[in-house]
Amino acid sequence: MSVLAHIQRLVAEEHRLFEQGELAPDKSKRLAEVQVELDQCWDLLRQRRALRETGGDASQAHVRPPEVVEKYIG
């Protein structure tokens, strides 16, 4: 599955969860997991694009841990 396809699947799941309104604890936990995974996917996509644009090998991009991507600002 491509990164973009995975992002689309996660966004759809996120929207389904948001549409439920107030969430049970297990659903809230899943929503938080989805949001972290989305951040990781977007970061991976940005890494790949940056590597391609600078003549690097996009396959050298890697998924960074949540502790890294969750600290990004902006």
Tab-separated table of N, CA and C in Angstrom:
chain	number	residue	atom	x	y	z
A	1	MET	N	0.850	-1.173	0.000
A	1	MET	CA	0.000	0.000	0.000
A	1	MET	C	0.900	1.241	0.000
A	2	SER	N	0.571	2.186	-0.837
A	2	SER	CA	1.369	3.412	-0.891
A	2	SER	C	1.127	4.250	0.364
A	3	VAL	N	2.046	5.162	0.610
A	3	VAL	CA	1.906	6.048	1.771
A	3	VAL	C	0.629	6.879	1.641
A	4	LEU	N	0.359	7.386	0.440
A	4	LEU	CA	-0.841	8.199	0.249
A	4	LEU	C	-2.113	7.387	0.476
A	5	ALA	N	-2.137	6.147	0.011
A	5	ALA	CA	-3.307	5.293	0.228
A	5	ALA	C	-3.500	5.024	1.715
A	6	HIS	N	-2.401	4.823	2.419
A	6	HIS	CA	-2.474	4.586	3.862
A	6	HIS	C	-2.994	5.839	4.577
A	7	ILE	N	-2.531	7.001	4.150
A	7	ILE	CA	-3.008	8.268	4.718
A	7	ILE	C	-4.512	8.395	4.484
A	8	GLN	N	-4.963	8.096	3.279
A	8	GLN	CA	-6.391	8.200	2.968
A	8	GLN	C	-7.219	7.270	3.853
A	9	ARG	N	-6.728	6.053	4.074
A	9	ARG	CA	-7.435	5.103	4.932
A	9	ARG	C	-7.517	5.631	6.367
A	10	LEU	N	-6.394	6.176	6.850
A	10	LEU	CA	-6.373	6.708	8.218
A	10	LEU	C	-7.269	7.935	8.373
A	11	VAL	N	-7.274	8.805	7.376
A	11	VAL	CA	-8.123	9.999	7.420
A	11	VAL	C	-9.597	9.581	7.448
A	12	ALA	N	-9.954	8.584	6.659
A	12	ALA	CA	-11.340	8.100	6.659
A	12	ALA	C	-11.711	7.554	8.037
A	13	GLU	N	-10.801	6.808	8.645
A	13	GLU	CA	-11.068	6.276	9.985
A	13	GLU	C	-11.193	7.408	10.998
A	14	GLU	N	-10.310	8.408	10.892
A	14	GLU	CA	-10.359	9.563	11.786
A	14	GLU	C	-11.708	10.269	11.668
A	15	HIS	N	-12.172	10.460	10.439
A	15	HIS	CA	-13.460	11.134	10.226
A	15	HIS	C	-14.606	10.324	10.814
A	16	ARG	N	-14.568	9.001	10.634
A	16	ARG	CA	-15.618	8.149	11.216
A	16	ARG	C	-15.650	8.286	12.739
A	17	LEU	N	-14.476	8.326	13.339
A	17	LEU	CA	-14.412	8.462	14.796
A	17	LEU	C	-14.933	9.829	15.241
A	18	PHE	N	-14.533	10.897	14.535
A	18	PHE	CA	-14.998	12.241	14.893
A	18	PHE	C	-16.511	12.346	14.764
A	19	GLU	N	-17.080	11.695	13.758
A	19	GLU	CA	-18.521	11.768	13.528
A	19	GLU	C	-19.320	11.110	14.643
A	20	GLN	N	-18.698	10.266	15.420
A	20	GLN	CA	-19.395	9.577	16.506
A	20	GLN	C	-19.661	10.491	17.701
A	21	GLY	N	-19.072	11.670	17.687
A	21	GLY	CA	-19.263	12.589	18.816
A	21	GLY	C	-18.400	12.177	19.984
A	22	GLU	N	-18.997	12.185	21.168
A	22	GLU	CA	-18.250	11.807	22.365
A	22	GLU	C	-17.863	10.336	22.274
A	23	LEU	N	-16.582	10.061	22.500
A	23	LEU	CA	-16.064	8.708	22.306
A	23	LEU	C	-15.836	7.982	23.621
A	24	ALA	N	-16.072	6.680	23.579
A	24	ALA	CA	-15.727	5.813	24.702
A	24	ALA	C	-14.210	5.795	24.825
A	25	PRO	N	-13.684	5.443	25.984
A	25	PRO	CA	-12.228	5.458	26.183
A	25	PRO	C	-11.446	4.669	25.125
A	26	ASP	N	-11.940	3.509	24.706
A	26	ASP	CA	-11.211	2.726	23.709
A	26	ASP	C	-11.198	3.423	22.355
A	27	LYS	N	-12.291	4.113	22.016
A	27	LYS	CA	-12.358	4.850	20.749
A	27	LYS	C	-11.484	6.101	20.806
A	28	SER	N	-11.424	6.747	21.967
A	28	SER	CA	-10.550	7.911	22.136
A	28	SER	C	-9.093	7.507	21.980
A	29	LYS	N	-8.764	6.355	22.545
A	29	LYS	CA	-7.394	5.848	22.415
A	29	LYS	C	-7.075	5.568	20.953
A	30	ARG	N	-8.018	4.959	20.246
A	30	ARG	CA	-7.794	4.654	18.824
A	30	ARG	C	-7.635	5.943	18.022
A	31	LEU	N	-8.443	6.959	18.317
A	31	LEU	CA	-8.333	8.233	17.615
A	31	LEU	C	-6.943	8.825	17.820
A	32	ALA	N	-6.431	8.779	19.030
A	32	ALA	CA	-5.090	9.298	19.303
A	32	ALA	C	-4.044	8.506	18.534
A	33	GLU	N	-4.208	7.189	18.457
A	33	GLU	CA	-3.266	6.354	17.699
A	33	GLU	C	-3.298	6.699	16.218
A	34	VAL	N	-4.492	6.893	15.682
A	34	VAL	CA	-4.641	7.255	14.267
A	34	VAL	C	-3.957	8.591	13.994
A	35	GLN	N	-4.142	9.549	14.884
A	35	GLN	CA	-3.545	10.868	14.678
A	35	GLN	C	-2.020	10.805	14.708
A	36	VAL	N	-1.462	10.002	15.581
A	36	VAL	CA	-0.004	9.842	15.622
A	36	VAL	C	0.482	9.160	14.341
A	37	GLU	N	-0.222	8.117	13.933
A	37	GLU	CA	0.172	7.408	12.717
A	37	GLU	C	0.077	8.316	11.491
A	38	LEU	N	-0.935	9.178	11.462
A	38	LEU	CA	-1.034	10.159	10.372
A	38	LEU	C	0.169	11.096	10.370
A	39	ASP	N	0.540	11.580	11.542
A	39	ASP	CA	1.711	12.456	11.631
A	39	ASP	C	2.958	11.738	11.101
A	40	GLN	N	3.099	10.469	11.443
A	40	GLN	CA	4.252	9.697	10.971
A	40	GLN	C	4.216	9.535	9.453
A	41	CYS	N	3.050	9.276	8.911
A	41	CYS	CA	2.929	9.095	7.460
A	41	CYS	C	3.230	10.389	6.713
A	42	TRP	N	2.673	11.495	7.199
A	42	TRP	CA	2.947	12.781	6.557
A	42	TRP	C	4.438	13.106	6.623
A	43	ASP	N	5.064	12.806	7.743
A	43	ASP	CA	6.493	13.043	7.888
A	43	ASP	C	7.281	12.192	6.889
A	44	LEU	N	6.911	10.927	6.749
A	44	LEU	CA	7.582	10.050	5.796
A	44	LEU	C	7.421	10.572	4.374
A	45	LEU	N	6.233	11.008	4.035
A	45	LEU	CA	5.982	11.551	2.704
A	45	LEU	C	6.841	12.792	2.461
A	46	ARG	N	6.921	13.671	3.455
A	46	ARG	CA	7.766	14.878	3.311
A	46	ARG	C	9.240	14.504	3.156
A	47	GLN	N	9.691	13.512	3.919
A	47	GLN	CA	11.084	13.060	3.792
A	47	GLN	C	11.367	12.572	2.377
A	48	ARG	N	10.477	11.727	1.851
A	48	ARG	CA	10.661	11.175	0.502
A	48	ARG	C	10.711	12.270	-0.548
A	49	ARG	N	9.787	13.207	-0.431
A	49	ARG	CA	9.756	14.309	-1.408
A	49	ARG	C	11.018	15.159	-1.318
A	50	ALA	N	11.462	15.448	-0.113
A	50	ALA	CA	12.675	16.254	0.072
A	50	ALA	C	13.889	15.536	-0.504
A	51	LEU	N	13.982	14.247	-0.277
A	51	LEU	CA	15.109	13.493	-0.818
A	51	LEU	C	15.092	13.508	-2.341
A	52	ARG	N	13.921	13.302	-2.938
A	52	ARG	CA	13.819	13.338	-4.404
A	52	ARG	C	14.219	14.702	-4.952
A	53	GLU	N	13.726	15.762	-4.297
A	53	GLU	CA	13.991	17.125	-4.776
A	53	GLU	C	15.464	17.500	-4.680
A	54	THR	N	16.189	16.876	-3.784
A	54	THR	CA	17.604	17.200	-3.613
A	54	THR	C	18.520	16.153	-4.238
A	55	GLY	N	17.935	15.279	-5.065
A	55	GLY	CA	18.734	14.275	-5.753
A	55	GLY	C	19.062	13.057	-4.923
A	56	GLY	N	18.440	12.939	-3.768
A	56	GLY	CA	18.691	11.785	-2.906
A	56	GLY	C	17.815	10.600	-3.272
A	57	ASP	N	17.993	9.529	-2.550
A	57	ASP	CA	17.242	8.296	-2.756
A	57	ASP	C	16.056	8.277	-1.796
A	58	ALA	N	14.851	8.396	-2.347
A	58	ALA	CA	13.644	8.455	-1.527
A	58	ALA	C	13.452	7.193	-0.688
A	59	SER	N	14.031	6.103	-1.114
A	59	SER	CA	13.876	4.858	-0.341
A	59	SER	C	14.665	4.896	0.966
A	60	GLN	N	15.501	5.898	1.130
A	60	GLN	CA	16.266	6.047	2.366
A	60	GLN	C	15.453	6.710	3.479
A	61	ALA	N	14.265	7.216	3.140
A	61	ALA	CA	13.385	7.811	4.160
A	61	ALA	C	12.890	6.701	5.076
A	62	HIS	N	12.619	7.058	6.312
A	62	HIS	CA	12.157	6.058	7.270
A	62	HIS	C	11.098	6.665	8.199
A	63	VAL	N	10.283	5.797	8.742
A	63	VAL	CA	9.251	6.238	9.688
A	63	VAL	C	9.947	6.613	10.986
A	64	ARG	N	9.707	7.839	11.412
A	64	ARG	CA	10.296	8.289	12.674
A	64	ARG	C	9.349	7.952	13.826
A	65	PRO	N	9.906	7.757	15.004
A	65	PRO	CA	9.064	7.396	16.153
A	65	PRO	C	8.124	8.533	16.549
A	66	PRO	N	7.022	8.169	17.200
A	66	PRO	CA	6.065	9.192	17.638
A	66	PRO	C	6.711	10.299	18.472
A	67	GLU	N	7.693	9.940	19.288
A	67	GLU	CA	8.348	10.941	20.139
A	67	GLU	C	8.997	12.042	19.314
A	68	VAL	N	9.364	11.727	18.082
A	68	VAL	CA	9.994	12.717	17.203
A	68	VAL	C	8.928	13.529	16.477
A	69	VAL	N	8.022	12.858	15.775
A	69	VAL	CA	7.059	13.591	14.948
A	69	VAL	C	6.040	14.367	15.768
A	70	GLU	N	5.784	13.952	16.975
A	70	GLU	CA	4.814	14.657	17.802
A	70	GLU	C	5.380	15.938	18.398
A	71	LYS	N	6.654	16.167	18.269
A	71	LYS	CA	7.273	17.386	18.798
A	71	LYS	C	7.389	18.479	17.742
A	72	TYR	N	7.035	18.154	16.481
A	72	TYR	CA	7.101	19.154	15.422
A	72	TYR	C	6.084	20.251	15.689
A	73	ILE	N	6.452	21.457	15.341
A	73	ILE	CA	5.566	22.609	15.504
A	73	ILE	C	5.234	23.152	14.130
A	74	GLY	N	3.969	23.469	13.930
A	74	GLY	CA	3.600	24.155	12.719
A	74	GLY	C	2.932	23.344	11.727
